[in-house]
């Protein structure tokens, strides 16, 4: 597998980098890098923890050390590979990864901004692949590194976006990057200019403990409120114009809590500030959802959007049910094989072979709704039949097989027993 | 078969499902297997996967201990009453809470987050199952 080879190459590269790049290489790059790590963490956690297993090590890598663009490349492939192994559809995983990337424009800023670094935490990454705790530890450790040059980091990011995309070797990400590059460029000037409102915050400090100091989320929201404030400002029309005039590009104070500044012309009550943050979070999530649900780009308004989301989730669930019905009727042998796999440890003594054969022949000849299987035969069906040939095991790809077995063996053996009926002496 | 099932699904999925489950034991098994494999593949990092796994486990446990059907209905009614009291946020969100596993106990913000992740995983599951179906229909 190409991805596997790249993984090995990437891991070797990273191991070498560990030797070459000691952890003492903390310089001004760290500010941008830590910014990236936080945004990356935000993108991984906010957008998709499903891929988080691949991205958590990225956060751990970024904690003290430097990345390499090459390591980023290999890491992205690394990230996709376990997902592919899990779901056995690399096309889907790559497209979903693309969806993740495109849904998070801030990610564009940080993808290129990973200069040649090594990683002291690589062994940690390898060992604790996918553990959220590493992400927690690293992101909490990132806070002392976070220097006040966030804004300069942003500007540097936007400058580097253009450069490093040429250098970037991932075709997919480069394609997305160039497509969302315009978006990122547009947003960075927005974020840098109005992100520093005038009303200085005694209020902001009051707002910090008022419910927003969520442990890990601190780091990931440090960039978020800035972006959200900028977006919120732009969406508020008149106020945005005022802010563009009045706000100066002062440096952001280092944030450990979520500092929310009251914008000009808005209430500075701590309650309303918290409300605003909450509303902006919700709107941010709604935007992500809008990108996920197909055909919802034109819809504005939470109510309509929610309806669309509900319809989409319902349709997806119905699709799953329909497909499972189809699989259950069309391929009874598969299911019985699964049962055999599941119950081989438990039901050696059961004698269900005759029932299984009768059931399968009945299933093959009938249609779903006119089927007249009596419930009485049901309990004895899923018992293990060691004589039953492993029909489709060879047909299944190994990953699909592992998918079934992983899902079914670990614990659903209990389910199969549970749904069997009276004869369960083992339990 | 396809148009028939599609029609039924669109009109009243729950009744179709219950009829089908009674007659086809394996449908329920496949559905459970699919849900469980999806939830396990993602892992316990997400609230909805934990809720889904817990639901499957709980149902299995209930079936095993063979409750009365009357008792089950009573419990369901109680649960429904409780849920209606805990409305938080948009009134639209209640529908969503019913759909997303574990959505009852979440605030709106994390509900939206979980919904996004759930949508992604559902689409993937649909694609996987379609490909499995294709393999077996050959």
mmCIF file with all atom_site columns, N, CA and C in Angstrom, chain A residues 98-130:
data_model
loop_
_atom_site.group_PDB
_atom_site.id
_atom_site.type_symbol
_atom_site.label_atom_id
_atom_site.label_alt_id
_atom_site.label_comp_id
_atom_site.label_asym_id
_atom_site.label_entity_id
_atom_site.label_seq_id
_atom_site.pdbx_PDB_ins_code
_atom_site.Cartn_x
_atom_site.Cartn_y
_atom_site.Cartn_z
_atom_site.occupancy
_atom_site.B_iso_or_equiv
_atom_site.pdbx_formal_charge
_atom_site.auth_seq_id
_atom_site.auth_comp_id
_atom_site.auth_asym_id
_atom_site.auth_atom_id
_atom_site.pdbx_PDB_model_num
ATOM 1  N N  . UNK A 1 98  ? -10.988 16.083 2.949  1.00 0.00 ? 98  UNK A N  1
ATOM 2  C CA . UNK A 1 98  ? -11.057 17.325 2.182  1.00 0.00 ? 98  UNK A CA 1
ATOM 3  C C  . UNK A 1 98  ? -12.206 18.168 2.697  1.00 0.00 ? 98  UNK A C  1
ATOM 4  N N  . UNK A 1 99  ? -13.306 17.500 2.962  1.00 0.00 ? 99  UNK A N  1
ATOM 5  C CA . UNK A 1 99  ? -14.460 18.256 3.471  1.00 0.00 ? 99  UNK A CA 1
ATOM 6  C C  . UNK A 1 99  ? -14.095 18.914 4.783  1.00 0.00 ? 99  UNK A C  1
ATOM 7  N N  . UNK A 1 100 ? -13.373 18.164 5.592  1.00 0.00 ? 100 UNK A N  1
ATOM 8  C CA . UNK A 1 100 ? -12.973 18.743 6.869  1.00 0.00 ? 100 UNK A CA 1
ATOM 9  C C  . UNK A 1 100 ? -12.107 19.952 6.645  1.00 0.00 ? 100 UNK A C  1
ATOM 10 N N  . UNK A 1 101 ? -11.169 19.822 5.739  1.00 0.00 ? 101 UNK A N  1
ATOM 11 C CA . UNK A 1 101 ? -10.263 20.941 5.512  1.00 0.00 ? 101 UNK A CA 1
ATOM 12 C C  . UNK A 1 101 ? -11.023 22.137 4.966  1.00 0.00 ? 101 UNK A C  1
ATOM 13 N N  . UNK A 1 102 ? -11.848 21.872 3.998  1.00 0.00 ? 102 UNK A N  1
ATOM 14 C CA . UNK A 1 102 ? -12.512 23.009 3.370  1.00 0.00 ? 102 UNK A CA 1
ATOM 15 C C  . UNK A 1 102 ? -13.499 23.648 4.321  1.00 0.00 ? 102 UNK A C  1
ATOM 16 N N  . UNK A 1 103 ? -13.993 22.873 5.267  1.00 0.00 ? 103 UNK A N  1
ATOM 17 C CA . UNK A 1 103 ? -14.971 23.457 6.174  1.00 0.00 ? 103 UNK A CA 1
ATOM 18 C C  . UNK A 1 103 ? -14.310 24.320 7.216  1.00 0.00 ? 103 UNK A C  1
ATOM 19 N N  . UNK A 1 104 ? -13.014 24.281 7.270  1.00 0.00 ? 104 UNK A N  1
ATOM 20 C CA . UNK A 1 104 ? -12.348 25.043 8.310  1.00 0.00 ? 104 UNK A CA 1
ATOM 21 C C  . UNK A 1 104 ? -11.269 25.901 7.672  1.00 0.00 ? 104 UNK A C  1
ATOM 22 N N  . UNK A 1 105 ? -11.608 27.078 7.285  1.00 0.00 ? 105 UNK A N  1
ATOM 23 C CA . UNK A 1 105 ? -10.646 27.912 6.561  1.00 0.00 ? 105 UNK A CA 1
ATOM 24 C C  . UNK A 1 105 ? -9.443  28.261 7.404  1.00 0.00 ? 105 UNK A C  1
ATOM 25 N N  . UNK A 1 106 ? -9.612  28.299 8.724  1.00 0.00 ? 106 UNK A N  1
ATOM 26 C CA . UNK A 1 106 ? -8.465  28.613 9.554  1.00 0.00 ? 106 UNK A CA 1
ATOM 27 C C  . UNK A 1 106 ? -7.397  27.558 9.394  1.00 0.00 ? 106 UNK A C  1
ATOM 28 N N  . UNK A 1 107 ? -7.834  26.348 9.050  1.00 0.00 ? 107 UNK A N  1
ATOM 29 C CA . UNK A 1 107 ? -6.881  25.281 8.856  1.00 0.00 ? 107 UNK A CA 1
ATOM 30 C C  . UNK A 1 107 ? -5.934  25.607 7.721  1.00 0.00 ? 107 UNK A C  1
ATOM 31 N N  . UNK A 1 108 ? -6.454  26.327 6.742  1.00 0.00 ? 108 UNK A N  1
ATOM 32 C CA . UNK A 1 108 ? -5.618  26.675 5.594  1.00 0.00 ? 108 UNK A CA 1
ATOM 33 C C  . UNK A 1 108 ? -4.434  27.493 6.053  1.00 0.00 ? 108 UNK A C  1
ATOM 34 N N  . UNK A 1 109 ? -4.675  28.313 7.027  1.00 0.00 ? 109 UNK A N  1
ATOM 35 C CA . UNK A 1 109 ? -3.593  29.180 7.461  1.00 0.00 ? 109 UNK A CA 1
ATOM 36 C C  . UNK A 1 109 ? -2.493  28.390 8.119  1.00 0.00 ? 109 UNK A C  1
ATOM 37 N N  . UNK A 1 110 ? -2.865  27.314 8.773  1.00 0.00 ? 110 UNK A N  1
ATOM 38 C CA . UNK A 1 110 ? -1.839  26.651 9.539  1.00 0.00 ? 110 UNK A CA 1
ATOM 39 C C  . UNK A 1 110 ? -1.184  25.510 8.787  1.00 0.00 ? 110 UNK A C  1
ATOM 40 N N  . UNK A 1 111 ? -1.814  25.043 7.734  1.00 0.00 ? 111 UNK A N  1
ATOM 41 C CA . UNK A 1 111 ? -1.196  23.943 6.988  1.00 0.00 ? 111 UNK A CA 1
ATOM 42 C C  . UNK A 1 111 ? 0.179   24.322 6.470  1.00 0.00 ? 111 UNK A C  1
ATOM 43 N N  . UNK A 1 112 ? 0.302   25.461 5.830  1.00 0.00 ? 112 UNK A N  1
ATOM 44 C CA . UNK A 1 112 ? 1.629   25.766 5.310  1.00 0.00 ? 112 UNK A CA 1
ATOM 45 C C  . UNK A 1 112 ? 2.573   26.217 6.391  1.00 0.00 ? 112 UNK A C  1
ATOM 46 N N  . UNK A 1 113 ? 2.068   26.702 7.486  1.00 0.00 ? 113 UNK A N  1
ATOM 47 C CA . UNK A 1 113 ? 2.904   27.367 8.457  1.00 0.00 ? 113 UNK A CA 1
ATOM 48 C C  . UNK A 1 113 ? 3.554   26.345 9.372  1.00 0.00 ? 113 UNK A C  1
ATOM 49 N N  . UNK A 1 114 ? 4.125   25.320 8.784  1.00 0.00 ? 114 UNK A N  1
ATOM 50 C CA . UNK A 1 114 ? 4.789   24.321 9.605  1.00 0.00 ? 114 UNK A CA 1
ATOM 51 C C  . UNK A 1 114 ? 6.169   24.105 9.043  1.00 0.00 ? 114 UNK A C  1
ATOM 52 N N  . UNK A 1 115 ? 7.069   24.928 9.425  1.00 0.00 ? 115 UNK A N  1
ATOM 53 C CA . UNK A 1 115 ? 8.419   24.838 8.857  1.00 0.00 ? 115 UNK A CA 1
ATOM 54 C C  . UNK A 1 115 ? 9.126   23.576 9.300  1.00 0.00 ? 115 UNK A C  1
ATOM 55 N N  . UNK A 1 116 ? 10.357  23.418 8.836  1.00 0.00 ? 116 UNK A N  1
ATOM 56 C CA . UNK A 1 116 ? 11.068  22.183 9.076  1.00 0.00 ? 116 UNK A CA 1
ATOM 57 C C  . UNK A 1 116 ? 11.343  21.951 10.549 1.00 0.00 ? 116 UNK A C  1
ATOM 58 N N  . UNK A 1 117 ? 10.596  21.080 11.107 1.00 0.00 ? 117 UNK A N  1
ATOM 59 C CA . UNK A 1 117 ? 10.754  20.824 12.530 1.00 0.00 ? 117 UNK A CA 1
ATOM 60 C C  . UNK A 1 117 ? 10.982  19.349 12.758 1.00 0.00 ? 117 UNK A C  1
ATOM 61 N N  . UNK A 1 118 ? 11.507  19.075 13.889 1.00 0.00 ? 118 UNK A N  1
ATOM 62 C CA . UNK A 1 118 ? 11.541  17.679 14.309 1.00 0.00 ? 118 UNK A CA 1
ATOM 63 C C  . UNK A 1 118 ? 10.598  17.504 15.460 1.00 0.00 ? 118 UNK A C  1
ATOM 64 N N  . UNK A 1 119 ? 10.607  16.352 16.000 1.00 0.00 ? 119 UNK A N  1
ATOM 65 C CA . UNK A 1 119 ? 9.649   16.147 17.079 1.00 0.00 ? 119 UNK A CA 1
ATOM 66 C C  . UNK A 1 119 ? 10.256  15.304 18.159 1.00 0.00 ? 119 UNK A C  1
ATOM 67 N N  . UNK A 1 120 ? 10.291  15.877 19.329 1.00 0.00 ? 120 UNK A N  1
ATOM 68 C CA . UNK A 1 120 ? 10.700  15.078 20.459 1.00 0.00 ? 120 UNK A CA 1
ATOM 69 C C  . UNK A 1 120 ? 9.576   14.196 20.926 1.00 0.00 ? 120 UNK A C  1
ATOM 70 N N  . UNK A 1 121 ? 8.384   14.541 20.538 1.00 0.00 ? 121 UNK A N  1
ATOM 71 C CA . UNK A 1 121 ? 7.239   13.783 21.011 1.00 0.00 ? 121 UNK A CA 1
ATOM 72 C C  . UNK A 1 121 ? 6.829   12.704 20.056 1.00 0.00 ? 121 UNK A C  1
ATOM 73 N N  . UNK A 1 122 ? 7.640   12.386 19.131 1.00 0.00 ? 122 UNK A N  1
ATOM 74 C CA . UNK A 1 122 ? 7.189   11.440 18.121 1.00 0.00 ? 122 UNK A CA 1
ATOM 75 C C  . UNK A 1 122 ? 6.942   10.066 18.730 1.00 0.00 ? 122 UNK A C  1
ATOM 76 N N  . UNK A 1 123 ? 7.817   9.670  19.633 1.00 0.00 ? 123 UNK A N  1
ATOM 77 C CA . UNK A 1 123 ? 7.580   8.377  20.257 1.00 0.00 ? 123 UNK A CA 1
ATOM 78 C C  . UNK A 1 123 ? 6.274   8.409  21.019 1.00 0.00 ? 123 UNK A C  1
ATOM 79 N N  . UNK A 1 124 ? 6.035   9.544  21.624 1.00 0.00 ? 124 UNK A N  1
ATOM 80 C CA . UNK A 1 124 ? 4.773   9.690  22.331 1.00 0.00 ? 124 UNK A CA 1
ATOM 81 C C  . UNK A 1 124 ? 3.620   9.568  21.361 1.00 0.00 ? 124 UNK A C  1
ATOM 82 N N  . UNK A 1 125 ? 3.805   10.169 20.198 1.00 0.00 ? 125 UNK A N  1
ATOM 83 C CA . UNK A 1 125 ? 2.740   10.111 19.205 1.00 0.00 ? 125 UNK A CA 1
ATOM 84 C C  . UNK A 1 125 ? 2.486   8.684  18.776 1.00 0.00 ? 125 UNK A C  1
ATOM 85 N N  . UNK A 1 126 ? 3.574   7.974  18.531 1.00 0.00 ? 126 UNK A N  1
ATOM 86 C CA . UNK A 1 126 ? 3.405   6.617  18.037 1.00 0.00 ? 126 UNK A CA 1
ATOM 87 C C  . UNK A 1 126 ? 2.734   5.751  19.089 1.00 0.00 ? 126 UNK A C  1
ATOM 88 N N  . UNK A 1 127 ? 3.146   5.953  20.304 1.00 0.00 ? 127 UNK A N  1
ATOM 89 C CA . UNK A 1 127 ? 2.601   5.091  21.340 1.00 0.00 ? 127 UNK A CA 1
ATOM 90 C C  . UNK A 1 127 ? 1.178   5.452  21.681 1.00 0.00 ? 127 UNK A C  1
ATOM 91 N N  . UNK A 1 128 ? 0.923   6.705  21.745 1.00 0.00 ? 128 UNK A N  1
ATOM 92 C CA . UNK A 1 128 ? -0.403  7.131  22.189 1.00 0.00 ? 128 UNK A CA 1
ATOM 93 C C  . UNK A 1 128 ? -1.213  7.637  21.009 1.00 0.00 ? 128 UNK A C  1
ATOM 94 N N  . UNK A 1 129 ? -1.251  6.867  19.991 1.00 0.00 ? 129 UNK A N  1
ATOM 95 C CA . UNK A 1 129 ? -1.929  7.304  18.774 1.00 0.00 ? 129 UNK A CA 1
ATOM 96 C C  . UNK A 1 129 ? -3.418  7.407  19.029 1.00 0.00 ? 129 UNK A C  1
ATOM 97 N N  . UNK A 1 130 ? -3.882  8.618  18.912 1.00 0.00 ? 130 UNK A N  1
ATOM 98 C CA . UNK A 1 130 ? -5.312  8.770  19.007 1.00 0.00 ? 130 UNK A CA 1
ATOM 99 C C  . UNK A 1 130 ? -5.824  9.006  20.399 1.00 0.00 ? 130 UNK A C  1
#
